[in-house]
Short mmCIF file of C-alpha atoms and ligand atoms in Angstrom, two decimals:
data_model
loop_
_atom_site.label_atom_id
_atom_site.label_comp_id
_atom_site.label_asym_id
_atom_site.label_seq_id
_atom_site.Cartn_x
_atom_site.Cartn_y
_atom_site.Cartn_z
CA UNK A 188 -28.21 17.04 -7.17
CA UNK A 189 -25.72 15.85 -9.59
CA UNK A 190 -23.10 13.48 -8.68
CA UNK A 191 -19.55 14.58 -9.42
CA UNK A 192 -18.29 11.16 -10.64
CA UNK A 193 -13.75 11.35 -11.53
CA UNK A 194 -13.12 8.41 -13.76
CA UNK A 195 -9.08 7.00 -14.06
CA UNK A 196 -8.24 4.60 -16.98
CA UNK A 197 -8.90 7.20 -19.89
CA UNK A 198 -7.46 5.10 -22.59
CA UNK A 199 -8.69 1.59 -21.12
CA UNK A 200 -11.65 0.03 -21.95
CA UNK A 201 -13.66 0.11 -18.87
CA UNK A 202 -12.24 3.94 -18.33
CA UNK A 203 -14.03 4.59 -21.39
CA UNK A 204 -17.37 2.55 -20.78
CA UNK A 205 -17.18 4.42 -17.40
CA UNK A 206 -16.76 7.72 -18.53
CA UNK A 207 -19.17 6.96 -21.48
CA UNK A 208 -21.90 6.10 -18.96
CA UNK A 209 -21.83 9.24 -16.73
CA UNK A 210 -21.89 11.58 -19.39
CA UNK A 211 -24.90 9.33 -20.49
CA UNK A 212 -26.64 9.87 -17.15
CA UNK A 213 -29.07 12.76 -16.04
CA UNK A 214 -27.77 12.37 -12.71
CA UNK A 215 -24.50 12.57 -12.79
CA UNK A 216 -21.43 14.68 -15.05
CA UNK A 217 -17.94 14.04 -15.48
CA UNK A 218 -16.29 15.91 -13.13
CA UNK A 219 -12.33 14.87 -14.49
CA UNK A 220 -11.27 11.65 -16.58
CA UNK A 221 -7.36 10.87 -15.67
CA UNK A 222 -4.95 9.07 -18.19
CA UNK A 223 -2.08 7.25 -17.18
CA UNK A 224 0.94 10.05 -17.26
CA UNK A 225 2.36 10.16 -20.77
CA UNK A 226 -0.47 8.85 -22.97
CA UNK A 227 -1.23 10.41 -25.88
CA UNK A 228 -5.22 11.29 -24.66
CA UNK A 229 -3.27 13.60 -21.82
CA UNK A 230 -5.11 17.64 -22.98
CA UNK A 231 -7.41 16.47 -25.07
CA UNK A 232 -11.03 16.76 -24.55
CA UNK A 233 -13.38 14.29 -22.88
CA UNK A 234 -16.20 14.63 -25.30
CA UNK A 235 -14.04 13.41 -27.88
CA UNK A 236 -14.52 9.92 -26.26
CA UNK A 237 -18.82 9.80 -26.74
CA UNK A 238 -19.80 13.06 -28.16
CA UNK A 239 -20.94 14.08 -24.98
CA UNK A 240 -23.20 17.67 -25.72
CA UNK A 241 -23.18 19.27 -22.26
CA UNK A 242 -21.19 22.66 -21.88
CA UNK A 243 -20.09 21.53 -18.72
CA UNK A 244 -18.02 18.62 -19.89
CA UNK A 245 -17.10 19.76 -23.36
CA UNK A 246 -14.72 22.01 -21.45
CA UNK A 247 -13.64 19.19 -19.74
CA UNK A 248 -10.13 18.01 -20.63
CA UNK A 249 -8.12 14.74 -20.12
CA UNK A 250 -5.15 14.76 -17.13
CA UNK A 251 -2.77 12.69 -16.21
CA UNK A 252 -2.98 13.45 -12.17
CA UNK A 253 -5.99 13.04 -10.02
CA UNK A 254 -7.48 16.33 -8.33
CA UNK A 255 -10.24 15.27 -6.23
CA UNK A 256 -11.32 19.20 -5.70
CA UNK A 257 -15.33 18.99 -6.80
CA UNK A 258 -15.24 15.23 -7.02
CA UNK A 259 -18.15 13.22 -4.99
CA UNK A 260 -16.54 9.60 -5.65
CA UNK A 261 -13.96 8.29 -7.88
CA UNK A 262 -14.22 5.16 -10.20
CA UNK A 263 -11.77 3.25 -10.68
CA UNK A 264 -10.51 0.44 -13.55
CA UNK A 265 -7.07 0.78 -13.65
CA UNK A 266 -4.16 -1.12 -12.60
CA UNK A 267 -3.60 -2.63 -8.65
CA UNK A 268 -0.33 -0.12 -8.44
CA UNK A 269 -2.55 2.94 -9.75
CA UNK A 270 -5.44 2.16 -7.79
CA UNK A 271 -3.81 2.38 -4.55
CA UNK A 272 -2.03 5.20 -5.15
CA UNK A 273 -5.30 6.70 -6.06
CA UNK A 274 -6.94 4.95 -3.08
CA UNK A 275 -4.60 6.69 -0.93
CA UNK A 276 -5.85 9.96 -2.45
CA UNK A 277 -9.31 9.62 -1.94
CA UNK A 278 -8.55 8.27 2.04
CA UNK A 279 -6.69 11.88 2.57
CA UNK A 280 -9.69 13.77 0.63
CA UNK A 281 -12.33 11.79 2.39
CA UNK A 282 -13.98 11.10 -1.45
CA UNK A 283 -15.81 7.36 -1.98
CA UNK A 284 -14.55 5.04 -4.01
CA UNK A 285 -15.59 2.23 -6.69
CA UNK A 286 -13.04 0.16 -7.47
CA UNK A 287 -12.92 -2.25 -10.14
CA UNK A 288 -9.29 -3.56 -11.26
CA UNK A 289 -8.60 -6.81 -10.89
CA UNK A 290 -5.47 -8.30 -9.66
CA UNK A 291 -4.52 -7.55 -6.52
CA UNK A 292 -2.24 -9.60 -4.14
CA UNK A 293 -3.16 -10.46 -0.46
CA UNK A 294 -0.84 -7.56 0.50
CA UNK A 295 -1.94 -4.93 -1.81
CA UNK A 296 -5.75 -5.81 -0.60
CA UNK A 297 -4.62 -5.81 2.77
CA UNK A 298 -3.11 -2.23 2.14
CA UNK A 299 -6.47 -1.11 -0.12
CA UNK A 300 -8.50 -2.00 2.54
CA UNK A 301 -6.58 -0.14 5.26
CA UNK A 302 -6.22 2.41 2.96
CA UNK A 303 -9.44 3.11 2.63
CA UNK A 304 -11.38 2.23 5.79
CA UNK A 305 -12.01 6.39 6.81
CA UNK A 306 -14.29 6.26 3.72
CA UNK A 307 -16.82 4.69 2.04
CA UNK A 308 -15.91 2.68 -1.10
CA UNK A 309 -17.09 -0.65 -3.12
CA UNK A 310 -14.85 -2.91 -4.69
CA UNK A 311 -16.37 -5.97 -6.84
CA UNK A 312 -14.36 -8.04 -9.52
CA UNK A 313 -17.80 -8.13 -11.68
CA UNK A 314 -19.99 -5.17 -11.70
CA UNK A 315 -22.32 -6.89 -13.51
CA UNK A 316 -25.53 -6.75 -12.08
CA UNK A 317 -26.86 -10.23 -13.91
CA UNK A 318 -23.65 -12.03 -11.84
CA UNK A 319 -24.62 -10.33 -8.59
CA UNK A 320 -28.04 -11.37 -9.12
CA UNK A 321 -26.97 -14.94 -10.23
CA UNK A 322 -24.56 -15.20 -7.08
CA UNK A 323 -27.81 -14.91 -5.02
CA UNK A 324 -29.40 -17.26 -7.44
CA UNK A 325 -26.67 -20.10 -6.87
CA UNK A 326 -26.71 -19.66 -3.35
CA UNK A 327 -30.29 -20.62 -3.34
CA UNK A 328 -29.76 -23.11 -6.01
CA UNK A 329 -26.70 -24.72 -3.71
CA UNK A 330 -29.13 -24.74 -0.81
CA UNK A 331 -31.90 -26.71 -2.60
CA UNK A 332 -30.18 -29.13 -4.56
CA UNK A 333 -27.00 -28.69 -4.03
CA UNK A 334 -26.32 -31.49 -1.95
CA UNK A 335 -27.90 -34.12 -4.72
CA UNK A 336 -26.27 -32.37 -7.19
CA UNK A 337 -23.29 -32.42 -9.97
CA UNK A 338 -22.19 -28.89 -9.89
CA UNK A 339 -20.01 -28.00 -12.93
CA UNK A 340 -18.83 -24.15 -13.85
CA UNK A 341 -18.25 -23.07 -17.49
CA UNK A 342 -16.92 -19.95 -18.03
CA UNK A 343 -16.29 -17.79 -21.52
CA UNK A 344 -13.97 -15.00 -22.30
CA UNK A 345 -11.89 -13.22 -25.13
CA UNK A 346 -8.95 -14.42 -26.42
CA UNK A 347 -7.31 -11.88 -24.31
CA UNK A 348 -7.56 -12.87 -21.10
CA UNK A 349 -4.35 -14.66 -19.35
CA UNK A 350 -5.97 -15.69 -16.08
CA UNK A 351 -7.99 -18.79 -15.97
CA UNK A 352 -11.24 -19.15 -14.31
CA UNK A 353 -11.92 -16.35 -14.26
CA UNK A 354 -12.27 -14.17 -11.07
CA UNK A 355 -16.21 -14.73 -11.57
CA UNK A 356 -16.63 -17.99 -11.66
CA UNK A 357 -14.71 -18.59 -8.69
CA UNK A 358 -16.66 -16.22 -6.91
CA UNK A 359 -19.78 -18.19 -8.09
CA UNK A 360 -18.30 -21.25 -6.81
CA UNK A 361 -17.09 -19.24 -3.79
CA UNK A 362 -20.85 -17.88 -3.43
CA UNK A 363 -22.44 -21.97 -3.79
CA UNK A 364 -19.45 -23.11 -0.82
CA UNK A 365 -20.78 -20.76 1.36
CA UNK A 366 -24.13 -21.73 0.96
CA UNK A 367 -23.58 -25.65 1.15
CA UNK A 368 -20.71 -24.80 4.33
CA UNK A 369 -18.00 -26.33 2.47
CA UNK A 370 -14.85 -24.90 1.29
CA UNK A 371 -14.26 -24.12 -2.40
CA UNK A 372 -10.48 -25.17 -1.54
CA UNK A 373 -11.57 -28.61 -1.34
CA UNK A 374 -14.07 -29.20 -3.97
CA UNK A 375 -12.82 -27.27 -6.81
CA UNK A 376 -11.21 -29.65 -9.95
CA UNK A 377 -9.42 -27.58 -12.11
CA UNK A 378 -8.09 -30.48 -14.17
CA UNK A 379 -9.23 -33.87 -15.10
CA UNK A 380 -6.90 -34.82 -17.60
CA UNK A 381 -5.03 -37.21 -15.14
CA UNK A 382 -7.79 -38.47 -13.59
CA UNK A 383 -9.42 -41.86 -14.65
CA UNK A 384 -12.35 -42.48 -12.02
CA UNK A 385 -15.99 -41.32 -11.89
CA UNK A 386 -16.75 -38.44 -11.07
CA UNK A 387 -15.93 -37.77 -7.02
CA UNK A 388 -19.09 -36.74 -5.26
CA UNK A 389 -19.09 -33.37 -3.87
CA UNK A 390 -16.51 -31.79 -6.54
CA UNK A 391 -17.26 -28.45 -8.21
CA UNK A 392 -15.29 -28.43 -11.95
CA UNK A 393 -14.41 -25.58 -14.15
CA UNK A 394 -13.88 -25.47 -17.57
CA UNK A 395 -12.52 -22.87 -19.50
CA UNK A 396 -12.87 -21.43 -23.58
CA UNK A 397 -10.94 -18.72 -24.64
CA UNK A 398 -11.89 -18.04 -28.02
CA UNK A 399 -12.35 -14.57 -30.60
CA UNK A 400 -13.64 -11.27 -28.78
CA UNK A 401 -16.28 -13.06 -25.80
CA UNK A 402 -16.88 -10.49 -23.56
CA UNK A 403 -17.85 -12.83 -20.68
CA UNK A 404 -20.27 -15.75 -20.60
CA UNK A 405 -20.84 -18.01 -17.07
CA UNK A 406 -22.84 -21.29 -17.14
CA UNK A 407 -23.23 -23.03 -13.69
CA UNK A 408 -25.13 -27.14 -14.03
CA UNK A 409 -26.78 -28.79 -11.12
CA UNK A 410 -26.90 -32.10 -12.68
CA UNK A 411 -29.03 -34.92 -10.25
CA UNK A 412 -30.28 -37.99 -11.78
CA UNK A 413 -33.54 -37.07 -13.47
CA UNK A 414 -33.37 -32.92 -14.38
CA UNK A 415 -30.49 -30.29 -14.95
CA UNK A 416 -30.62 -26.89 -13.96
CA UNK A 417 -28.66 -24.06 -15.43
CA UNK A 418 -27.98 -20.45 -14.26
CA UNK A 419 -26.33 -18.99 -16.94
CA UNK A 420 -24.99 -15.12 -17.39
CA UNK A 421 -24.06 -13.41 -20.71
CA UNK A 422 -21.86 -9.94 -20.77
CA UNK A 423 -22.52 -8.81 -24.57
CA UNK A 424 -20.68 -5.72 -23.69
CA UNK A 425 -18.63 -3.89 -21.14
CA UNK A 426 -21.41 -1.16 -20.56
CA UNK A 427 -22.80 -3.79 -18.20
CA UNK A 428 -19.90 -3.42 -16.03
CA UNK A 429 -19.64 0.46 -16.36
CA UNK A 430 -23.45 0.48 -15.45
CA UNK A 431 -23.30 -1.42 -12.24
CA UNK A 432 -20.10 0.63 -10.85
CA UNK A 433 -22.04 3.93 -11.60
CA UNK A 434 -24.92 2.42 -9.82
CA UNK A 435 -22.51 1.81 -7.36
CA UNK A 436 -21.04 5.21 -7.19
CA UNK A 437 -24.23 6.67 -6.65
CA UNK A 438 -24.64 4.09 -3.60
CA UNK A 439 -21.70 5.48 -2.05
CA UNK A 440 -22.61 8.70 -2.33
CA UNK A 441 -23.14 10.32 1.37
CA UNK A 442 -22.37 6.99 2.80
CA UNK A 443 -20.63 6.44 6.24
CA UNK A 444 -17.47 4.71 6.07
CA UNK A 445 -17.42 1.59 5.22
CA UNK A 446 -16.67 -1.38 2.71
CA UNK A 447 -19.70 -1.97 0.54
CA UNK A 448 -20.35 -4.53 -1.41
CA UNK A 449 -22.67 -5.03 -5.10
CA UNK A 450 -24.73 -6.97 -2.59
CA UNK A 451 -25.29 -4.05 -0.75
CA UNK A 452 -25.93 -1.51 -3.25
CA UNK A 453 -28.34 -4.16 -4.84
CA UNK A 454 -30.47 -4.42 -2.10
CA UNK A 455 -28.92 -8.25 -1.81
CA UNK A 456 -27.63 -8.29 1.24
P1 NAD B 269 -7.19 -1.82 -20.03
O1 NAD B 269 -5.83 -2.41 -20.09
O2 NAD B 269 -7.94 -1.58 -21.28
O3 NAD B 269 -7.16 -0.44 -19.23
C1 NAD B 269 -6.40 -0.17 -18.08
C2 NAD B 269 -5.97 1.26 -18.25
O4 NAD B 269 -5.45 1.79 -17.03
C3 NAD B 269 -4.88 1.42 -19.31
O5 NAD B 269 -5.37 2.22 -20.35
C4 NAD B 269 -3.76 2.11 -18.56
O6 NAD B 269 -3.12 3.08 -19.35
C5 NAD B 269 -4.53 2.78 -17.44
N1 NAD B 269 -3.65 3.22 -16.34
C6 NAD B 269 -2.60 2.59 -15.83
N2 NAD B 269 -2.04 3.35 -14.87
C7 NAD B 269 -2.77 4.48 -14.79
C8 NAD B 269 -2.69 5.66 -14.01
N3 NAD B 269 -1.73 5.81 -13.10
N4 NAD B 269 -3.62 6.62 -14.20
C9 NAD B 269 -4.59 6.47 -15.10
N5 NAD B 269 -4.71 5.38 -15.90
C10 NAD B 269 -3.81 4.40 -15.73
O7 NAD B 269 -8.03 -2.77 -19.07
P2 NAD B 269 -9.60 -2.78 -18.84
O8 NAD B 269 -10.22 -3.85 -19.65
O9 NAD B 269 -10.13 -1.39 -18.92
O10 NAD B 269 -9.65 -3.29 -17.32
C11 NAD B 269 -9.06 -2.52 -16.28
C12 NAD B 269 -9.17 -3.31 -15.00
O11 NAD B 269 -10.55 -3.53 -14.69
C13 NAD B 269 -8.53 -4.69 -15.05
O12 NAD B 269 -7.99 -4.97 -13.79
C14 NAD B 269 -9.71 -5.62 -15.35
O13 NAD B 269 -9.51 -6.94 -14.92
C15 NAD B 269 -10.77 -4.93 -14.55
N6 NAD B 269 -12.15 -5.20 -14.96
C16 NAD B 269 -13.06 -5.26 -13.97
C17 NAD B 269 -14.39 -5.42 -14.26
C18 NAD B 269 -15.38 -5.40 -13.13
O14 NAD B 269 -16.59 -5.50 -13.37
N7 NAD B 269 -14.91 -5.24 -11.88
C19 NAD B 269 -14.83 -5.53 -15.59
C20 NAD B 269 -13.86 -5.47 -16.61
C21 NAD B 269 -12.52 -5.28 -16.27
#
């Protein structure tokens, strides 16, 4: 069976990876691709996006509303304000849901959450499945060495990007704290600038480069006195992300209730 897959976010960049990689897959066709009202890609066709050959989809046109009527599970990369509007949706439909904007406040997750707790859905602020894998791969790491170790985070992005670390390499610093029992509250140095001591035992830094069109790029060091290990994760391109939430959406698919996670539809969990 095919999986009925409505993408929002027609005109933004993960919308389009999305969209690009379910008309790319055997299993699954584009079943509606929503724009945000008033853009310009509102009635025009979706195969304009990737040249997508099925007759099915060719008829397929842009909208600016969501109908979930002969829609399996939703994916969306939006905005927080968009996604829970279309989160409330898909809670009165009963459709799954991938989620992957960024940005929420406490409240709004609070309200996502509730939102959507009569269905099954997956939210993850990296799809990616190298950074799920590496999050397992730190937490192992953390456990081994972690104790002995320096641990330093480097992340990478575009130009672009206002918010610094990233949502990722917090999580990987989230995903060592766990491991080790300590709280990433506590260890995390942000900024050194100030500081003029040795490096404090038990700290986790960050660093941060912002430079030209770097889709993503992680590093995390385990310095001890002797050896250096390195976990590092390159994004070359945001089909990584648009592959992991449609591996996601077919998860979800038949799925009890629930909040899933990219552990979970993994096999990581
Ligand atoms: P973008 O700005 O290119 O696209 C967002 C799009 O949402 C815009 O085109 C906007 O018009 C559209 N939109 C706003 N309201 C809408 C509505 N009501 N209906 C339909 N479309 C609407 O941004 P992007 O790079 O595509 O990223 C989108 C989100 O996904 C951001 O929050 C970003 O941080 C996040 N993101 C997550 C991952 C991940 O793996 N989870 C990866 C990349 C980006």
């Amino acid at each position: 069976m095919t999986l009925r897959v409505a993408v929002t976010g027609a005109s933004g960049r993960m919308g389009q990876a999305v969209a690009r990689a379910v008309m790319a897959d055997e299993k699954a066709s584009l079943a509606a691709l929503v724009a945000r009202p008033g853009s310009t890609l509102v009635g025009t066709p979706v195969n304009t996006l990737g040249g997508d050959s099925d007759s099915q989809t060719s008829s397929l046109v842009i909208t600016d509303t969501l109908s979930l009527a002969g829609v399996d599970v939703v994916v969306d990369f939006t905005l927080p304000t968009s996604t829970l509007a279309n989160a409330s949706l898909c809670a009165s439909a009963g459709v799954p849901m991938v989620i992957g904007t960024t940005g929420f406040s406490d409240e709004q997750l609070t309200e996502l959450e509730a939102g959507l707790s009569s269905v099954a859905s997956c939210r993850a602020a990296n799809f990616s499945t190298g950074v799920n894998l590496a999050y397992r791969l730190l937490a192992i790491a953390a456990e081994v060495m972690g104790s002995e170790s320096d641990i330093e985070i480097h992340e990478a992005h575009h130009k672009h990007k206002i918010d610094a670390p990233s949502g990722t390499a917090l999580a990987m610093g989230q995903a060592i704290t766990d491991a080790m029992g300590t709280s990433l509250n506590d260890v995390a140095r942000f900024d050194r600038s100030a500081v003029r001591e040795p490096r404090e035992t038990g700290s986790i830094g960050f660093s941060v480069t912002r430079a030209g069109d770097i889709v993503g790029e992680h590093t995390v060091m385990f310095g001890t006195e002797g050896e250096r290990l390195e976990i590092t994760h390159k994004a070359s391109s945001r089909n990584a992300f648009a592959a992991g939430a449609l591996r996601a959406a077919h998860f979800l698919w038949g799925k009890p209730a629930g909040n899933y996670s990219m552990a979970d539809v993994l096999g990581l969990s």
